[in-house]
GROMACS .gro file of C-alpha atoms in nm:
model
  371
    1MET     CA    1   3.437   0.377  30.085
    2TRP     CA    2   3.532   0.587  30.405
    3ARG     CA    3   3.282   0.871  30.577
    4TYR     CA    4   3.300   1.108  30.880
    5GLN     CA    5   3.062   1.288  31.096
    6VAL     CA    6   3.085   1.619  31.235
    7PHE     CA    7   2.896   1.745  31.557
    8ALA     CA    8   2.879   2.136  31.409
    9GLY     CA    9   2.744   2.287  31.748
   10ILE     CA   10   2.363   2.403  31.808
   11ASP     CA   11   2.150   2.548  31.564
   12HIS     CA   12   2.072   2.896  31.746
   13VAL     CA   13   1.734   2.895  31.552
   14THR     CA   14   1.638   2.578  31.656
   15GLY     CA   15   1.774   2.482  31.968
   16LYS     CA   16   1.860   2.174  31.865
   17ARG     CA   17   2.281   2.015  31.733
   18ARG     CA   18   2.357   1.994  31.459
   19ASN     CA   19   2.545   1.696  31.291
   20ILE     CA   20   2.687   1.688  30.955
   21SER     CA   21   2.752   1.297  30.814
   22ARG     CA   22   2.923   1.255  30.443
   23LYS     CA   23   2.942   0.959  30.297
   24GLY     CA   24   3.083   0.750  29.969
   25PHE     CA   25   3.498   0.903  30.076
   26LYS     CA   26   3.775   0.651  29.770
   27THR     CA   27   4.005   0.718  30.052
   28LYS     CA   28   4.099   0.809  30.361
   29ASN     CA   29   4.274   1.180  30.241
   30GLU     CA   30   4.022   1.241  30.059
   31ALA     CA   31   3.689   1.200  30.359
   32GLU     CA   32   3.980   1.436  30.598
   33LEU     CA   33   4.040   1.663  30.343
   34SER     CA   34   3.594   1.680  30.295
   35MET     CA   35   3.565   1.739  30.651
   36SER     CA   36   3.829   2.051  30.633
   37LYS     CA   37   3.656   2.240  30.353
   38LEU     CA   38   3.290   2.189  30.562
   39LEU     CA   39   3.458   2.277  30.894
   40VAL     CA   40   3.563   2.598  30.776
   41SER     CA   41   3.261   2.683  30.592
   42ILE     CA   42   3.121   2.602  30.865
   43ASP     CA   43   3.294   2.854  31.070
   44GLN     CA   44   3.255   3.145  30.795
   45HIS     CA   45   2.897   3.103  30.715
   46GLY     CA   46   2.749   2.890  31.052
   47PHE     CA   47   2.461   2.657  30.889
   48ALA     CA   48   2.363   2.843  30.563
   49GLU     CA   49   2.353   2.471  30.472
   50LYS     CA   50   2.082   2.367  30.584
   51ASN     CA   51   1.793   2.405  30.245
   52ASP     CA   52   1.466   2.328  30.466
   53LEU     CA   53   1.458   2.606  30.687
   54THR     CA   54   1.135   2.852  30.657
   55TYR     CA   55   1.141   3.269  30.661
   56LEU     CA   56   0.866   3.159  30.965
   57LYS     CA   57   1.062   3.026  31.156
   58VAL     CA   58   1.367   3.238  31.160
   59TYR     CA   59   1.102   3.593  31.248
   60GLU     CA   60   1.038   3.387  31.515
   61TYR     CA   61   1.359   3.356  31.633
   62PHE     CA   62   1.404   3.689  31.539
   63ILE     CA   63   1.092   3.842  31.719
   64LYS     CA   64   1.168   3.709  32.050
   65SER     CA   65   1.481   3.962  32.096
   66TYR     CA   66   1.344   4.222  31.878
   67ARG     CA   67   1.084   4.236  32.134
   68ASN     CA   68   1.282   4.404  32.402
   69THR     CA   69   1.408   4.655  32.165
   70VAL     CA   70   1.095   4.855  32.138
   71LYS     CA   71   0.762   5.032  32.330
   72GLU     CA   72   0.483   4.805  32.311
   73SER     CA   73   0.303   5.003  32.105
   74THR     CA   74   0.566   5.012  31.853
   75LEU     CA   75   0.608   4.567  31.855
   76ASN     CA   76   0.214   4.631  31.880
   77ARG     CA   77   0.187   4.780  31.491
   78VAL     CA   78   0.539   4.569  31.366
   79LEU     CA   79   0.321   4.215  31.471
   80GLY     CA   80  -0.023   4.333  31.257
   81LEU     CA   81   0.271   4.430  30.920
   82PHE     CA   82   0.401   4.075  30.945
   83LYS     CA   83   0.107   3.905  31.026
   84TYR     CA   84  -0.073   4.076  30.741
   85HIS     CA   85   0.140   4.110  30.502
   86VAL     CA   86   0.512   4.049  30.554
   87LEU     CA   87   0.448   3.670  30.634
   88PRO     CA   88   0.134   3.547  30.396
   89ALA     CA   89   0.395   3.699  30.101
   90LEU     CA   90   0.737   3.528  30.246
   91GLY     CA   91   0.652   3.250  30.479
   92ASN     CA   92   0.640   2.988  30.389
   93TYR     CA   93   0.991   3.020  30.134
   94PRO     CA   94   1.279   2.765  30.231
   95ILE     CA   95   1.413   3.136  30.293
   96LYS     CA   96   1.768   3.075  30.117
   97ASP     CA   97   1.566   2.976  29.831
   98ILE     CA   98   1.408   3.358  29.821
   99THR     CA   99   1.583   3.567  29.568
  100THR     CA  100   1.614   3.934  29.518
  101PRO     CA  101   1.366   3.887  29.212
  102ILE     CA  102   1.116   3.740  29.446
  103CYS     CA  103   1.159   4.014  29.686
  104GLN     CA  104   1.117   4.257  29.373
  105GLU     CA  105   0.829   4.129  29.265
  106ILE     CA  106   0.638   4.128  29.667
  107VAL     CA  107   0.761   4.527  29.694
  108ASN     CA  108   0.552   4.575  29.348
  109LYS     CA  109   0.256   4.446  29.466
  110TRP     CA  110   0.297   4.631  29.780
  111SER     CA  111   0.316   4.963  29.620
  112ASN     CA  112   0.063   4.876  29.427
  113ASN     CA  113  -0.176   4.857  29.788
  114LEU     CA  114   0.016   5.004  30.033
  115LYS     CA  115   0.031   5.336  30.123
  116ASP     CA  116   0.379   5.297  30.339
  117PHE     CA  117   0.527   4.953  30.151
  118ARG     CA  118   0.859   5.122  30.190
  119LYS     CA  119   0.818   5.071  30.607
  120VAL     CA  120   0.719   4.698  30.524
  121LYS     CA  121   0.989   4.682  30.251
  122ASN     CA  122   1.234   4.729  30.575
  123TYR     CA  123   1.126   4.518  30.812
  124ALA     CA  124   1.060   4.250  30.598
  125GLY     CA  125   1.484   4.321  30.531
  126LEU     CA  126   1.530   4.297  30.956
  127VAL     CA  127   1.466   3.874  30.978
  128PHE     CA  128   1.705   3.777  30.599
  129LYS     CA  129   1.948   4.031  30.849
  130GLU     CA  130   1.898   3.864  31.144
  131ALA     CA  131   1.945   3.556  30.926
  132LYS     CA  132   2.304   3.694  30.738
  133ARG     CA  133   2.396   3.734  31.119
  134LEU     CA  134   2.298   3.364  31.204
  135LYS     CA  135   2.522   3.288  30.901
  136ILE     CA  136   2.184   3.120  30.761
  137ILE     CA  137   2.240   3.314  30.409
  138TYR     CA  138   2.541   3.542  30.263
  139ASP     CA  139   2.292   3.788  30.119
  140ASN     CA  140   2.006   4.028  30.226
  141PRO     CA  141   1.807   3.987  29.957
  142MET     CA  142   1.622   4.274  30.005
  143ASP     CA  143   1.894   4.462  30.023
  144LEU     CA  144   1.920   4.492  29.580
  145VAL     CA  145   1.547   4.568  29.565
  146ILE     CA  146   1.467   4.887  29.348
  147LEU     CA  147   1.156   5.113  29.567
  148PRO     CA  148   0.867   5.135  29.254
  149LYS     CA  149   0.772   5.526  29.286
  150PRO     CA  150   0.449   5.559  29.346
  151VAL     CA  151   0.203   5.616  29.055
  152LYS     CA  152   0.015   5.959  29.082
  153LYS     CA  153  -0.322   5.975  28.973
  154ILE     CA  154  -0.421   6.209  28.697
  155GLY     CA  155  -0.682   6.433  28.841
  156SER     CA  156  -0.690   6.235  29.126
  157GLU     CA  157  -0.688   6.575  29.434
  158LYS     CA  158  -0.570   6.484  29.783
  159PHE     CA  159  -0.771   6.469  30.071
  160GLU     CA  160  -0.737   6.855  30.275
  161ASN     CA  161  -0.725   6.669  30.634
  162PHE     CA  162  -0.816   7.049  30.772
  163TRP     CA  163  -1.022   7.331  30.829
  164ASP     CA  164  -0.958   7.672  30.726
  165ARG     CA  165  -1.036   7.962  30.952
  166ASN     CA  166  -1.361   7.962  30.894
  167GLU     CA  167  -1.444   7.583  30.878
  168LEU     CA  168  -1.345   7.620  31.214
  169LYS     CA  169  -1.543   7.883  31.388
  170LYS     CA  170  -1.802   7.654  31.189
  171PHE     CA  171  -1.744   7.383  31.310
  172PHE     CA  172  -1.757   7.475  31.700
  173GLU     CA  173  -2.104   7.684  31.672
  174CYS     CA  174  -2.233   7.360  31.536
  175LEU     CA  175  -2.051   7.163  31.844
  176ASP     CA  176  -2.211   7.402  32.092
  177GLU     CA  177  -2.540   7.387  31.971
  178GLU     CA  178  -2.529   6.980  31.907
  179TYR     CA  179  -2.355   6.931  32.293
  180SER     CA  180  -2.376   7.220  32.518
  181SER     CA  181  -2.569   7.118  32.728
  182LYS     CA  182  -2.484   6.728  32.680
  183ASN     CA  183  -2.165   6.684  32.612
  184TYR     CA  184  -1.940   6.936  32.768
  185LYS     CA  185  -1.669   6.622  32.748
  186ALA     CA  186  -1.689   6.696  32.387
  187ILE     CA  187  -1.687   7.050  32.385
  188ALA     CA  188  -1.399   7.054  32.630
  189LEU     CA  189  -1.213   6.760  32.431
  190PHE     CA  190  -1.220   6.949  32.068
  191ARG     CA  191  -1.173   7.258  32.185
  192LEU     CA  192  -0.832   7.167  32.371
  193LEU     CA  193  -0.788   6.980  32.011
  194ALA     CA  194  -0.795   7.313  31.854
  195PHE     CA  195  -0.635   7.529  32.059
  196THR     CA  196  -0.309   7.315  32.091
  197GLY     CA  197  -0.228   7.132  31.810
  198MET     CA  198  -0.226   6.874  32.079
  199ARG     CA  199  -0.239   6.437  31.971
  200LYS     CA  200  -0.545   6.302  32.033
  201GLY     CA  201  -0.322   5.984  32.256
  202GLU     CA  202  -0.223   6.304  32.448
  203ALA     CA  203  -0.517   6.456  32.594
  204LEU     CA  204  -0.653   6.117  32.644
  205ALA     CA  205  -0.356   6.035  32.867
  206LEU     CA  206  -0.430   6.390  33.027
  207GLN     CA  207  -0.473   6.446  33.445
  208TRP     CA  208  -0.550   6.752  33.619
  209SER     CA  209  -0.263   6.745  33.812
  210ASP     CA  210  -0.083   6.835  33.421
  211LEU     CA  211  -0.244   7.210  33.367
  212ASN     CA  212  -0.191   7.477  33.563
  213PHE     CA  213  -0.464   7.718  33.549
  214LEU     CA  214  -0.229   7.975  33.728
  215GLN     CA  215   0.076   7.959  33.457
  216LYS     CA  216  -0.181   7.915  33.215
  217THR     CA  217   0.031   7.585  33.148
  218LEU     CA  218   0.003   7.269  32.998
  219SER     CA  219   0.202   6.935  33.002
  220ILE     CA  220   0.224   6.662  32.792
  221ASN     CA  221   0.480   6.386  32.878
  222LYS     CA  222   0.280   6.056  32.847
  223THR     CA  223   0.018   5.928  32.600
  224VAL     CA  224  -0.249   5.691  32.516
  225THR     CA  225  -0.170   5.310  32.273
  226ARG     CA  226  -0.196   4.998  32.230
  227ALA     CA  227  -0.099   4.717  32.393
  228ILE     CA  228  -0.025   4.350  32.209
  229ASP     CA  229  -0.387   4.298  32.369
  230ASN     CA  230  -0.520   4.598  32.177
  231LYS     CA  231  -0.668   4.772  32.514
  232MET     CA  232  -0.609   5.087  32.604
  233VAL     CA  233  -0.292   5.175  32.819
  234VAL     CA  234  -0.102   5.504  32.918
  235GLY     CA  235   0.282   5.491  32.838
  236THR     CA  236   0.528   5.751  32.690
  237PRO     CA  237   0.529   5.995  32.415
  238LYS     CA  238   0.601   5.960  32.023
  239THR     CA  239   0.954   6.062  32.038
  240GLU     CA  240   1.164   6.278  32.362
  241HIS     CA  241   1.042   6.635  32.199
  242SER     CA  242   0.643   6.507  32.257
  243ILE     CA  243   0.711   6.615  32.603
  244ARG     CA  244   0.654   6.942  32.598
  245VAL     CA  245   0.427   7.243  32.777
  246LEU     CA  246   0.219   7.437  32.615
  247ASP     CA  247   0.119   7.776  32.717
  248LEU     CA  248  -0.288   7.793  32.725
  249ASP     CA  249  -0.508   8.109  32.554
  250ALA     CA  250  -0.764   8.271  32.846
  251LYS     CA  251  -1.097   8.117  32.674
  252THR     CA  252  -0.957   7.718  32.633
  253LEU     CA  253  -0.897   7.762  33.002
  254THR     CA  254  -1.251   7.919  33.102
  255VAL     CA  255  -1.394   7.549  32.886
  256LEU     CA  256  -1.165   7.370  33.025
  257LYS     CA  257  -1.214   7.502  33.410
  258ARG     CA  258  -1.609   7.455  33.344
  259TRP     CA  259  -1.572   7.104  33.189
  260LYS     CA  260  -1.328   7.010  33.553
  261GLN     CA  261  -1.650   7.099  33.742
  262VAL     CA  262  -1.959   6.927  33.532
  263GLN     CA  263  -1.643   6.632  33.524
  264ARG     CA  264  -1.738   6.666  33.913
  265LYS     CA  265  -2.113   6.649  33.900
  266GLU     CA  266  -2.157   6.392  33.649
  267LEU     CA  267  -1.822   6.141  33.836
  268LEU     CA  268  -2.001   6.242  34.184
  269ILE     CA  269  -2.324   6.061  34.057
  270LEU     CA  270  -2.166   5.764  33.920
  271GLY     CA  271  -2.050   5.743  34.281
  272TYR     CA  272  -1.674   5.838  34.149
  273ASN     CA  273  -1.418   6.073  34.291
  274SER     CA  274  -1.261   6.307  34.137
  275ASP     CA  275  -1.050   6.476  34.312
  276SER     CA  276  -0.766   6.261  34.295
  277GLN     CA  277  -0.416   6.415  34.258
  278ASN     CA  278  -0.425   6.129  33.951
  279GLN     CA  279  -0.767   6.203  33.750
  280LEU     CA  280  -0.848   6.203  33.381
  281VAL     CA  281  -0.898   6.512  33.224
  282PHE     CA  282  -1.140   6.259  33.026
  283THR     CA  283  -1.321   5.931  33.096
  284ASN     CA  284  -1.577   5.691  32.994
  285TYR     CA  285  -1.874   5.540  33.181
  286TYR     CA  286  -1.674   5.345  33.430
  287ASN     CA  287  -1.423   5.684  33.506
  288ARG     CA  288  -1.149   5.497  33.321
  289LEU     CA  289  -0.942   5.574  32.946
  290LEU     CA  290  -1.146   5.758  32.737
  291SER     CA  291  -1.159   5.492  32.420
  292THR     CA  292  -0.964   5.633  32.121
  293THR     CA  293  -1.286   5.587  31.897
  294LYS     CA  294  -1.498   5.772  32.077
  295PRO     CA  295  -1.397   6.129  31.939
  296ASN     CA  296  -1.383   6.044  31.637
  297LYS     CA  297  -1.759   5.953  31.649
  298TRP     CA  298  -1.848   6.273  31.796
  299LEU     CA  299  -1.656   6.478  31.527
  300ASP     CA  300  -1.799   6.213  31.191
  301HIS     CA  301  -2.209   6.297  31.456
  302ILE     CA  302  -2.128   6.660  31.321
  303ILE     CA  303  -1.992   6.682  31.000
  304LYS     CA  304  -2.227   6.464  30.885
  305LYS     CA  305  -2.565   6.634  31.064
  306TYR     CA  306  -2.432   6.960  30.977
  307ASP     CA  307  -2.289   6.910  30.583
  308LEU     CA  308  -1.931   7.015  30.667
  309LYS     CA  309  -1.578   6.920  30.579
  310HIS     CA  310  -1.441   6.623  30.582
  311ILE     CA  311  -1.208   6.566  30.793
  312GLY     CA  312  -1.029   6.324  31.059
  313VAL     CA  313  -0.938   6.346  31.457
  314HIS     CA  314  -0.620   6.386  31.379
  315GLY     CA  315  -0.697   6.720  31.128
  316PHE     CA  316  -0.705   6.935  31.415
  317ARG     CA  317  -0.361   6.940  31.454
  318HIS     CA  318  -0.304   7.033  31.081
  319THR     CA  319  -0.606   7.253  31.126
  320PHE     CA  320  -0.378   7.411  31.371
  321ALA     CA  321  -0.059   7.409  31.117
  322SER     CA  322  -0.263   7.579  30.931
  323ILE     CA  323  -0.410   7.909  31.099
  324ALA     CA  324  -0.075   7.913  31.331
  325PHE     CA  325   0.152   7.977  31.010
  326GLU     CA  326  -0.094   8.155  30.870
  327SER     CA  327  -0.102   8.392  31.157
  328GLY     CA  328   0.280   8.461  31.076
  329ALA     CA  329   0.341   8.165  31.351
  330THR     CA  330   0.736   7.980  31.219
  331ILE     CA  331   0.791   7.695  31.157
  332LYS     CA  332   1.069   7.626  31.470
  333GLN     CA  333   0.742   7.762  31.665
  334VAL     CA  334   0.531   7.540  31.533
  335GLN     CA  335   0.731   7.217  31.576
  336VAL     CA  336   0.824   7.308  31.928
  337GLN     CA  337   0.399   7.293  31.969
  338LEU     CA  338   0.307   7.037  31.761
  339GLY     CA  339   0.645   6.823  31.909
  340HIS     CA  340   0.732   6.763  31.571
  341ALA     CA  341   1.081   6.526  31.612
  342ASP     CA  342   1.216   6.594  31.298
  343VAL     CA  343   1.123   6.965  31.105
  344GLN     CA  344   1.141   6.747  30.803
  345THR     CA  345   0.718   6.621  30.954
  346THR     CA  346   0.631   6.968  30.963
  347LEU     CA  347   0.802   7.156  30.665
  348ASN     CA  348   0.599   6.828  30.518
  349VAL     CA  349   0.257   7.019  30.656
  350TYR     CA  350   0.349   7.327  30.523
  351SER     CA  351   0.391   7.243  30.214
  352HIS     CA  352   0.077   7.068  30.201
  353VAL     CA  353  -0.091   7.361  30.360
  354SER     CA  354   0.082   7.637  30.138
  355LYS     CA  355  -0.047   7.456  29.853
  356TYR     CA  356  -0.401   7.524  29.958
  357ALA     CA  357  -0.309   7.909  30.062
  358LYS     CA  358  -0.214   7.982  29.689
  359LYS     CA  359  -0.529   7.834  29.527
  360GLN     CA  360  -0.727   8.059  29.813
  361THR     CA  361  -0.532   8.367  29.672
  362ILE     CA  362  -0.615   8.320  29.337
  363ASN     CA  363  -0.943   8.292  29.356
  364LYS     CA  364  -0.962   8.599  29.647
  365TYR     CA  365  -0.759   8.786  29.416
  366ALA     CA  366  -1.055   8.669  29.014
  367GLY     CA  367  -1.303   8.772  29.291
  368TYR     CA  368  -1.218   9.122  29.456
  369LEU     CA  369  -1.113   9.213  29.051
  370GLY     CA  370  -1.507   9.056  28.977
  371PHE     CA  371  -1.398   9.058  28.573
   0.00000   0.00000   0.00000
């Protein structure tokens, strides 16, 4: 009987030498023919014969390279998606045993529980793509998955995450009554969000040097994000379109000027000098980045105490868009103001707002007729 052993190179995933043995051949020619076929197969498909390599193992190899291609905040979100959704579902499977029907069943479950299940499916597919690149598998089973259509529940009302003009006016009246003498920081922050449409992270990253009181402008060129250890850091904006210069109205400038004076006194009492070129506009007790959860707590407190319609802090962007459209602004103008990279994002906001406006129109019409 004849046998052979060949060195098939280094396994890129495990980093180990790969030796393959075969035995039981009756003649030397049979053994040589089998060895030739094996070497051709390895050349074409790499280590596809490995049956014990798990999805988790390939993911660990993939993420080493992926982390060098994205911002830290993006990596933080992706690691979370894998940790809580992808790896619990696929991690323990030998990657060669994962078929399209298995992936279809998993994606179907994600569609029932996750709003962004398409994003989770795409990230899961990147690991299969890496395994295919390394010639561990021949095909990506996620490629043939049919995306389920989200089922809209009959009678369910979509959360309207914005205020109309009167609701916004009422909020600032309540805000002033609650915080004018003890938390002017909150008044300045919400005024800025409502009258510029900027993101919360962009506002928390602002430095006084970003404001030009003479030109009445505000430069947005950074944002607060979460690092891998979940600590807040100042980083680059979401996209290059997010870097922009916004005009400020006279009342907002007045509010900011007053806040600058109040902040200077508050920090001086605590032993901090606010005259630094890099002084943040909104800070915590230690003159560092204000927690991203603090504005949420302020907003929830006002809404609950004064029985206002519930919205989130991000709803101030939608509120700005809603009132801007109502006042006659074009979609392009709102896109630039909000820093949307894709006009479709602005159109989605416009579509959402216009449905609400249509409902208000018919109510006003019926109310005017009175019969």
